[in-house]
């Protein structure tokens, strides 16, 4: 997803901007650019490809400047070209440079109006209209700020924008609606970013710009205006963030590092929510969200978070006996939300910025639903707009493919479901206590699985040239199969499909032949025998079986081409156990194919556009 950086101060402008863009690169992009103002002269440089292309080009120039903005572009409108890269430079004489995250939904009508007025558009992007619209209004307004206010009144869609201009050369002016923008406060210098990661190495004091606010940022002052143009007070947040999380610490890739961090992350979550064999979500105001009287949960999420929501449904309905629906956010948003009363929407989002999930949250709240969210990034939009939040404490996840945070979400959903089961008297004290004892053993189970990584690599070496995979599972592990398929496809670009094993006969079985590897998620759970029957359906059609099984299960050996064992554990822990073998299988296959596992093509870490 696109990234924005900005800086005003005395440091070397190009290095602050380029390093800031590098720290945004994990979000996914296809081109990058910066614009600077030096002695009231605006300059701009843009390149397609990786940021080091831009950096190599800029290094040859001796760029001076007191302020500047930069952008990594993840194409939404218009192909990846230098012209379409940001910043876009416009203006009637004195230049204006803008960078934009989001989508201007009414850009076509604005563009055609301005073209009729003689404005020349060079790019095929929606974003370019912002710069020309500001230039247009500046002709009749008495300042850059009032021209920007006029421009904002015409924009529809989502945006976070930073503007610099020769018209007012000592300011960065920013504004946002529906797309995050952060201001970093320094001593006689200030920063702007769409993602804390790009400025955290300079300052931990940040301001989260709210929707419809405008920030006027100078070297030693920051002024924030509300929708009616009045200066407002703003809260300065001191962020606790370990920049080391954005280092690989000896691993070849962030994804591998984050896979190996999982036992530590699980221990951290357990320490946050479990003490004296009791689960506590102390920071949630149960009465505010009506948790004690909820009769229906509606989970809404995207991608991997949707998969953890599907597993969450099994947990909540089984252990808390509460009706639970699960929706993909982009679908939930457009279906008729019907409130029965005593409903609670659960939004699950690692980044807390996913546009569809955020939009659903807002839609739900507009219909008087309360929203409890499962979020990893504190102070993200979903965090700040929810009525309650359960944090997944998995630390910054740099790899675009979610690994440690998926596991964190599963654990948080599990703890949440047995917390409800216990408070509602569904679980006996013994059941509750036994489940907590079991889940406390999860880190050691995960460590044991990670010791098997070499075996999983060997299996990956055997199958990495396969051009398609099928993943099958039942019960809790049907969503596990979906997640395993997503992990593989998103980092190796191999077509992989996840299916409920019981569905094979209804179509997918036609795919099976001697060339098709089928990953069978088959730990010893209550659906084990049914899974064995499904595996027989696969092998009787010569499918290749990679079986994920429970340690000591010798029965599956006779019909597996390859087998990966996970420790024996209660059913409810199996989705958390089987996730690591599939993460590693995907990782090693992608490495064998020389794929960019941390920044897979076309993907972004946080999908902040619809
Ligand atoms: C996960 O591997 C993917 N990168 C993607 O599906 C992700 O889970 C999805 O975009 C939702 O992101 P969120 O959890 O930040 O909302």
XYZ file of C-alpha atoms and ligand atoms in Angstrom:
626
model
C 0.000 0.000 0.000
C 1.177 3.558 -0.642
C 3.331 5.291 1.941
C 3.881 8.957 2.799
C 6.836 10.618 4.516
C 7.559 14.303 5.138
C 10.208 16.290 6.981
C 10.907 19.891 7.915
C 14.115 20.734 9.759
C 17.871 20.972 9.450
C 18.817 17.386 8.709
C 19.910 16.207 5.283
C 16.532 16.257 3.574
C 17.103 13.545 0.986
C 18.478 11.013 3.455
C 15.629 11.560 5.940
C 13.092 11.088 3.131
C 14.816 8.121 1.483
C 15.374 6.282 4.787
C 11.753 7.015 5.669
C 10.617 5.496 2.377
C 12.860 2.447 2.899
C 11.167 1.887 6.266
C 7.807 1.980 4.501
C 8.895 -0.472 1.812
C 7.542 -3.483 3.712
C 4.056 -2.191 2.932
C 4.498 -3.038 -0.736
C 5.034 -0.541 -3.602
C 6.051 -0.279 -7.253
C 7.562 3.229 -7.548
C 8.814 6.039 -5.335
C 9.634 9.734 -5.390
C 10.529 12.787 -3.328
C 10.027 16.529 -3.669
C 12.000 19.156 -1.741
C 11.915 22.907 -1.233
C 15.239 24.713 -1.104
C 15.325 28.489 -0.899
C 11.703 28.502 -2.130
C 12.540 26.381 -5.163
C 10.649 23.095 -5.501
C 12.361 20.051 -7.074
C 11.044 16.556 -7.644
C 12.596 13.160 -8.486
C 10.682 9.926 -9.134
C 11.627 6.393 -10.181
C 9.786 3.146 -10.843
C 11.050 0.001 -9.156
C 12.779 -0.272 -5.810
C 13.703 2.693 -3.647
C 17.402 2.070 -4.183
C 16.875 3.021 -7.852
C 15.696 6.428 -6.664
C 18.384 6.622 -4.004
C 21.197 5.808 -6.463
C 19.910 8.550 -8.754
C 19.606 11.111 -5.986
C 22.971 10.305 -4.423
C 24.631 11.800 -7.493
C 22.909 15.119 -6.842
C 23.719 17.397 -3.936
C 20.194 18.002 -2.785
C 19.688 20.832 -0.340
C 16.417 21.717 1.260
C 14.667 22.659 4.451
C 11.603 20.541 3.826
C 10.277 17.783 1.624
C 7.802 14.986 1.074
C 8.176 11.451 -0.266
C 5.910 8.639 -1.413
C 5.945 4.941 -2.211
C 3.194 4.113 -4.692
C 1.125 0.939 -4.862
C -0.742 1.430 -8.117
C -4.504 1.731 -8.010
C -5.224 4.054 -10.971
C -2.749 3.964 -13.850
C 0.158 1.602 -14.501
C 3.557 1.719 -12.837
C 5.386 4.543 -14.625
C 7.527 7.484 -13.510
C 4.804 9.884 -14.601
C 2.271 8.092 -12.384
C 4.628 7.999 -9.403
C 4.186 10.587 -6.674
C 4.843 13.431 -5.828
C 2.701 15.065 -8.481
C 3.888 18.608 -9.314
C 1.283 21.100 -10.470
C 0.764 24.859 -10.392
C 0.177 27.986 -12.421
C 3.765 29.265 -12.281
C 4.679 28.602 -8.629
C 4.869 24.877 -8.089
C 2.775 22.711 -5.796
C 3.798 19.110 -4.971
C 1.406 16.591 -3.480
C 1.587 12.972 -2.284
C -1.595 10.970 -1.725
C -2.679 7.690 -0.173
C -6.210 6.469 -0.860
C -8.640 6.809 -3.760
C -10.336 9.990 -5.019
C -13.610 8.484 -6.171
C -14.819 11.543 -8.098
C -11.466 12.233 -9.780
C -12.805 11.743 -13.300
C -15.351 14.560 -13.069
C -12.845 16.873 -11.368
C -10.257 16.045 -14.031
C -12.620 16.722 -16.894
C -13.746 20.063 -15.381
C -10.156 21.178 -14.918
C -9.157 20.038 -18.403
C -11.953 22.181 -19.798
C -10.377 25.051 -17.859
C -7.090 24.364 -19.598
C -5.284 22.288 -16.982
C -2.866 19.792 -18.496
C -2.760 16.349 -16.834
C 0.354 14.288 -17.321
C -0.476 11.142 -15.339
C -3.275 8.592 -15.401
C -3.708 8.734 -11.663
C -6.632 9.931 -9.575
C -4.180 11.712 -7.231
C -3.011 14.334 -9.718
C -6.367 16.088 -9.521
C -5.517 17.202 -5.970
C -2.543 19.321 -7.058
C -4.354 20.941 -9.974
C -7.440 21.617 -7.865
C -5.322 23.436 -5.277
C -3.651 25.443 -8.059
C -7.065 26.277 -9.485
C -8.437 27.558 -6.205
C -5.248 29.446 -5.382
C -6.066 31.804 -8.225
C -9.043 33.128 -6.276
C -8.084 32.379 -2.663
C -5.766 34.487 -0.559
C -3.518 31.655 0.658
C -2.345 28.120 -0.015
C -4.276 26.988 3.065
C -7.586 28.400 1.866
C -6.988 26.920 -1.584
C -6.444 23.559 0.087
C -9.641 23.954 2.092
C -11.563 24.620 -1.114
C -9.950 21.572 -2.713
C -10.908 19.347 0.218
C -14.526 20.422 -0.079
C -14.615 18.955 -3.596
C -12.899 15.610 -2.894
C -14.870 12.385 -2.423
C -13.249 9.121 -1.383
C -10.399 8.334 0.987
C -7.188 10.255 1.246
C -4.219 11.253 3.292
C -2.330 14.044 1.550
C 0.835 16.049 2.175
C 1.432 19.270 0.237
C 4.474 21.507 -0.173
C 4.611 24.549 -2.434
C 6.635 27.535 -3.587
C 3.473 29.470 -2.721
C 4.147 28.972 0.993
C 7.656 27.511 1.150
C 8.071 27.034 4.897
C 5.186 24.677 5.530
C 4.030 21.138 4.959
C 0.234 21.085 4.912
C -1.499 17.726 5.442
C -5.054 16.534 5.522
C -6.819 13.164 5.714
C -10.077 11.300 5.431
C -10.179 7.538 5.928
C -6.457 6.979 5.457
C -3.981 7.331 8.348
C -1.547 10.228 8.757
C 0.820 10.761 11.668
C 2.820 13.848 12.669
C 6.121 13.230 14.473
C 7.224 16.020 16.820
C 10.921 16.846 17.117
C 13.031 19.631 18.551
C 13.078 22.358 15.920
C 12.013 19.765 13.347
C 8.851 17.843 12.542
C 7.938 14.727 10.579
C 4.957 13.384 8.666
C 4.156 9.789 7.837
C 1.383 7.367 6.969
C 3.082 4.722 9.133
C 4.829 5.139 12.460
C 7.612 2.827 11.321
C 9.136 5.473 9.065
C 9.605 8.115 11.751
C 9.988 6.115 14.961
C 13.759 6.202 14.582
C 13.585 10.017 14.904
C 10.835 10.609 17.458
C 8.431 8.718 19.686
C 6.152 11.749 20.219
C 3.410 11.599 17.639
C 0.034 13.101 16.843
C -2.598 11.052 15.001
C -4.373 13.363 12.581
C -8.127 12.762 12.694
C -10.463 12.625 9.702
C -11.325 16.105 8.289
C -8.498 17.789 10.189
C -5.773 19.868 8.483
C -2.249 20.080 9.879
C 0.006 23.047 9.153
C 3.531 21.913 9.972
C 6.448 24.295 10.272
C 9.914 23.708 11.682
C 9.025 24.560 15.235
C 5.240 24.649 15.248
C 2.341 22.360 14.425
C -1.149 23.762 14.097
C -4.156 21.500 13.641
C -7.446 22.820 12.321
C -10.827 21.147 12.607
C -13.375 20.853 9.816
C -14.504 24.448 10.320
C -10.956 25.719 10.132
C -10.532 26.422 13.841
C -7.296 25.542 15.640
C -7.832 22.616 18.002
C -5.833 21.142 20.812
C -4.263 17.806 20.039
C -2.996 14.893 22.075
C 0.683 14.026 21.860
C 1.163 10.265 22.170
C 4.461 8.904 23.394
C 4.872 5.630 21.483
C 6.637 2.651 23.029
C 8.126 0.992 19.967
C 11.189 -1.189 19.694
C 12.856 -0.229 16.372
C 14.659 -3.594 16.539
C 11.410 -5.214 15.459
C 12.206 -3.716 12.078
C 15.564 -5.518 11.923
C 16.037 -9.063 10.633
C 18.279 -9.996 13.584
C 20.227 -12.597 11.671
C 17.325 -14.210 9.830
C 17.294 -14.220 6.027
C 13.838 -12.688 5.937
C 11.427 -10.913 8.266
C 8.881 -13.639 7.575
C 11.218 -16.335 8.909
C 12.111 -14.221 11.924
C 8.421 -13.692 12.670
C 7.668 -17.417 12.312
C 10.340 -18.128 14.920
C 9.079 -15.343 17.191
C 5.768 -17.134 17.692
C 6.555 -18.988 20.946
C 7.731 -15.699 22.467
C 4.648 -13.869 21.214
C 2.343 -16.526 22.689
C 4.108 -16.223 26.061
C 3.655 -12.453 25.939
C -0.072 -12.701 25.188
C -0.591 -15.254 27.956
C 1.226 -12.959 30.365
C -1.057 -10.077 29.353
C -4.380 -11.913 29.628
C -3.872 -14.857 31.982
C -2.848 -14.618 35.607
C -3.456 -17.028 38.482
C -5.145 -19.383 36.011
C -7.736 -16.744 35.218
C -8.347 -14.839 31.987
C -8.818 -11.098 32.320
C -9.608 -8.469 29.695
C -9.429 -5.653 32.203
C -9.205 -2.822 29.683
C -12.577 -3.696 28.138
C -15.628 -1.979 29.584
C -18.090 -4.891 29.417
C -21.056 -2.670 30.172
C -20.130 -0.205 27.406
C -20.213 -2.969 24.793
C -22.906 -5.039 26.457
C -20.678 -8.094 26.523
C -22.620 -9.830 29.283
C -25.872 -9.757 27.337
C -24.574 -10.465 23.818
C -26.678 -13.019 21.957
C -24.984 -12.782 18.582
C -21.472 -11.928 17.423
C -20.807 -10.759 13.884
C -17.142 -11.159 13.017
C -15.888 -9.139 10.049
C -12.335 -9.203 8.668
C -10.214 -9.712 5.547
C -7.689 -12.285 4.373
C -5.826 -14.063 7.131
C -7.810 -12.173 9.741
C -10.982 -13.585 8.201
C -9.531 -17.055 8.586
C -8.895 -16.459 12.270
C -12.450 -15.170 12.513
C -13.739 -18.431 11.041
C -11.861 -20.358 13.716
C -13.094 -17.876 16.296
C -16.638 -18.841 15.352
C -15.940 -22.485 16.190
C -14.430 -21.447 19.511
C -17.190 -19.043 20.576
C -20.086 -21.270 19.558
C -18.527 -24.329 21.189
C -17.231 -22.840 24.444
C -19.528 -19.849 24.999
C -22.576 -21.168 23.140
C -23.183 -17.785 21.486
C -24.386 -17.543 17.879
C -21.535 -16.216 15.776
C -21.571 -15.116 12.139
C -18.415 -14.460 10.141
C -18.240 -12.119 7.152
C -15.558 -10.961 4.772
C -15.496 -7.212 5.400
C -15.898 -6.240 1.739
C -19.084 -8.341 1.639
C -20.439 -7.476 5.072
C -20.270 -3.822 4.187
C -22.770 -4.172 1.377
C -25.187 -6.705 2.786
C -28.101 -5.516 4.875
C -26.915 -5.500 8.479
C -29.883 -6.598 10.585
C -29.729 -5.877 14.275
C -31.530 -8.289 16.584
C -30.474 -6.241 19.598
C -27.762 -7.686 21.851
C -25.452 -7.992 18.836
C -21.757 -7.208 18.994
C -19.585 -6.730 15.912
C -16.057 -8.083 16.199
C -13.551 -6.499 13.823
C -10.280 -8.405 13.410
C -7.374 -6.550 11.892
C -3.602 -6.805 12.383
C -2.884 -3.356 10.947
C -6.027 -1.693 12.217
C -6.111 0.230 8.916
C -7.696 -2.206 6.431
C -10.112 -0.022 4.507
C -12.935 -2.560 4.196
C -12.776 -3.585 7.841
C -12.622 0.044 8.969
C -15.530 0.958 6.712
C -17.586 -1.916 8.173
C -16.809 -0.732 11.660
C -18.076 2.727 10.790
C -21.146 1.345 9.011
C -21.947 -0.879 11.980
C -21.559 1.984 14.440
C -23.809 4.165 12.279
C -26.442 1.476 12.785
C -25.837 1.522 16.543
C -23.931 -1.723 16.758
C -21.131 -1.717 19.295
C -17.744 -2.862 17.992
C -15.097 -4.860 19.837
C -11.896 -5.203 17.819
C -8.933 -7.558 17.819
C -6.046 -5.340 16.702
C -2.263 -5.516 16.704
C -1.248 -1.927 15.916
C -2.080 0.392 18.800
C -3.543 3.800 17.932
C -4.487 2.560 14.487
C -7.783 3.833 13.109
C -9.683 0.659 14.080
C -8.138 0.773 17.556
C -9.193 4.374 18.042
C -12.706 3.994 16.653
C -13.724 0.771 18.415
C -15.810 0.586 21.593
C -13.369 -1.957 22.981
C -10.114 -3.543 21.831
C -8.285 -6.799 22.522
C -4.664 -6.279 21.457
C -2.771 -9.172 19.922
C 0.605 -7.970 21.252
C 2.477 -9.709 18.436
C 4.785 -6.756 17.899
C 5.374 -5.162 14.550
C 4.818 -7.641 11.738
C 6.985 -6.614 8.789
C 6.466 -9.600 6.478
C 3.478 -8.938 4.233
C 2.306 -12.507 4.804
C 0.826 -12.637 8.278
C 2.324 -15.355 10.490
C 2.867 -14.467 14.150
C -0.133 -12.186 14.189
C -2.387 -14.911 12.786
C -1.363 -17.124 15.679
C -1.895 -14.212 18.087
C -5.394 -13.675 16.732
C -6.214 -17.370 17.179
C -4.987 -17.344 20.754
C -6.886 -14.146 21.571
C -10.069 -15.569 20.013
C -9.611 -18.751 22.046
C -9.004 -16.922 25.321
C -11.965 -14.660 24.588
C -14.267 -17.626 23.950
C -13.376 -19.480 27.156
C -13.495 -16.207 29.109
C -17.110 -15.881 27.919
C -17.771 -19.575 28.535
C -16.614 -19.270 32.084
C -18.397 -16.004 32.879
C -21.630 -17.410 31.446
C -21.344 -20.676 33.321
C -21.083 -22.753 30.145
C -17.682 -24.145 31.147
C -17.247 -25.799 34.513
C -14.417 -24.525 36.662
C -12.495 -27.711 35.902
C -12.982 -27.437 32.111
C -11.915 -23.796 32.273
C -8.876 -24.542 34.403
C -7.848 -27.520 32.242
C -8.074 -25.411 29.091
C -5.875 -22.720 30.598
C -3.362 -25.352 31.700
C -3.305 -26.726 28.142
C -2.918 -23.362 26.481
C -0.041 -22.510 28.800
C 1.833 -25.370 27.127
C 1.370 -23.892 23.654
C 4.802 -22.161 23.481
C 6.639 -25.418 24.143
C 4.538 -27.204 21.510
C 5.430 -24.503 18.990
C 9.131 -24.717 19.839
C 9.003 -28.456 19.253
C 7.453 -27.959 15.811
C 10.066 -25.355 14.892
C 12.754 -27.925 15.657
C 11.327 -29.837 12.683
C 11.931 -26.986 10.230
C 14.602 -28.874 8.289
C 12.188 -31.737 7.606
C 9.634 -29.258 6.334
C 12.291 -27.689 4.120
C 13.065 -31.119 2.643
C 9.399 -31.558 1.787
C 9.332 -28.085 0.224
C 12.376 -29.014 -1.888
C 10.453 -32.013 -3.187
C 7.294 -30.134 -4.240
C 8.333 -26.566 -5.058
C 7.979 -27.027 -8.808
C 4.342 -28.106 -8.519
C 2.128 -25.551 -10.211
C -0.869 -26.064 -7.971
C -1.682 -27.313 -4.463
C -4.831 -28.318 -2.645
C -5.198 -27.879 1.119
C -7.976 -29.754 2.942
C -9.144 -29.827 6.543
C -12.206 -30.255 8.743
C -13.718 -28.479 11.719
C -11.268 -25.976 13.218
C -8.841 -27.026 10.520
C -10.995 -26.197 7.546
C -10.046 -22.508 8.027
C -6.504 -23.769 8.737
C -6.525 -25.237 5.221
C -7.734 -21.903 3.805
C -4.925 -20.103 5.614
C -2.309 -22.619 4.472
C -3.385 -22.101 0.877
C -3.290 -18.310 1.249
C 0.201 -18.396 2.778
C 1.503 -20.439 -0.152
C -0.186 -18.495 -2.934
C 0.663 -15.032 -1.605
C 4.433 -15.584 -1.334
C 5.164 -18.241 -4.007
C 2.528 -17.199 -6.584
C 1.586 -20.904 -6.972
C -2.147 -21.464 -7.348
C -3.310 -23.024 -4.095
C -6.849 -23.729 -2.961
C -8.121 -24.473 0.531
C -11.235 -26.607 0.907
C -13.377 -28.247 3.524
C -12.316 -31.891 3.162
C -15.932 -33.008 3.163
C -16.455 -30.910 0.022
C -14.009 -32.917 -2.104
C -16.760 -35.095 -3.541
C -18.712 -31.987 -4.593
C -16.201 -30.868 -7.183
C -12.577 -30.396 -6.142
C -11.937 -34.150 -6.401
C -11.831 -33.587 -10.142
C -8.548 -31.754 -9.618
C -6.805 -34.769 -8.135
C -4.173 -36.617 -10.108
C -0.628 -37.858 -9.603
C 0.790 -34.359 -10.080
C -1.314 -32.655 -7.417
C 0.163 -32.300 -3.925
C -2.661 -32.289 -1.353
C -1.832 -30.901 2.077
C -4.116 -32.808 4.460
C -4.517 -31.113 7.821
C -5.238 -34.235 9.867
C -4.355 -33.943 13.563
C -6.197 -36.305 15.907
C -9.381 -34.345 16.573
C -13.047 -35.298 16.644
C -13.140 -35.200 12.823
C -10.035 -37.412 12.419
C -11.801 -40.481 11.090
C -13.697 -38.416 8.538
C -10.412 -36.840 7.445
C -8.893 -40.299 6.975
C -11.756 -41.172 4.616
C -11.110 -37.983 2.650
C -7.406 -38.799 2.421
C -8.345 -42.176 0.994
C -10.385 -40.355 -1.668
C -7.187 -38.480 -2.559
C -4.817 -41.459 -2.682
C -7.281 -43.610 -4.627
C -6.917 -40.998 -7.374
C -3.127 -41.014 -7.063
C -2.966 -37.601 -5.391
C 0.269 -36.835 -3.528
C -0.468 -36.458 0.200
C 1.462 -34.193 2.553
C -0.211 -35.000 5.855
C 0.023 -32.837 8.977
C -0.626 -35.354 11.759
C -0.390 -35.814 15.503
C 2.857 -37.195 16.904
C 2.613 -40.975 17.385
C -0.050 -41.417 14.719
C 1.411 -44.339 12.778
C -1.899 -45.070 10.990
C -1.527 -42.155 8.562
C 2.019 -43.212 7.696
C 0.780 -45.970 5.421
C -0.922 -43.530 3.069
C 1.147 -40.394 3.221
C 3.767 -39.461 0.675
C 5.123 -37.060 3.287
C 4.152 -36.384 6.871
C 4.737 -33.516 9.286
C 4.011 -34.192 12.943
C 2.718 -31.756 15.530
C 2.569 -32.508 19.273
C -0.497 -34.244 20.712
C -2.815 -31.565 22.107
C -6.540 -30.898 22.614
C -8.579 -30.210 19.466
C -8.817 -26.485 20.168
C -5.051 -26.023 20.036
C -4.594 -27.814 16.694
C -5.276 -24.749 14.464
C -2.435 -22.985 16.272
C -0.125 -25.974 15.948
C -0.719 -26.744 12.276
C -0.193 -23.113 11.217
C 3.610 -23.297 11.632
C 4.214 -26.278 9.304
C 2.156 -24.560 6.597
C 3.930 -21.231 7.141
C 7.313 -22.935 6.797
C 6.172 -25.032 3.812
C 5.104 -21.851 2.023
C 8.273 -20.000 3.058
C 10.715 -22.652 1.802
C 8.812 -23.235 -1.437
C 8.862 -19.485 -2.119
C 12.596 -19.302 -1.329
C 13.247 -22.180 -3.733
C 11.430 -20.123 -6.365
C 13.479 -16.983 -5.547
C 10.338 -15.076 -4.605
C 10.465 -11.913 -2.506
C 8.857 -13.459 0.566
C 8.796 -10.258 2.632
C 7.349 -8.080 -0.131
C 5.453 -10.354 -2.524
C 4.500 -8.849 -5.863
C 1.238 -6.864 -5.998
C 0.669 -7.198 -2.243
C 0.652 -4.635 0.551
C 0.955 -5.115 4.282
C -1.995 -2.922 5.017
C -4.726 -2.573 2.388
C -5.885 0.962 3.073
C -7.911 1.221 -0.137
C -11.132 -0.607 -0.983
C -2.204 -12.061 5.239
O -1.126 -12.960 4.979
C -2.400 -11.100 4.140
N -1.253 -10.272 4.006
C -3.706 -10.360 4.147
O -4.697 -11.289 3.783
C -4.166 -9.710 5.484
O -4.490 -10.694 6.425
C -5.439 -8.892 5.197
O -5.097 -7.875 4.274
C -6.049 -8.274 6.456
O -5.127 -7.391 7.024
P -5.424 -6.830 8.514
O -5.378 -8.011 9.432
O -4.332 -5.840 8.759
O -6.785 -6.200 8.485
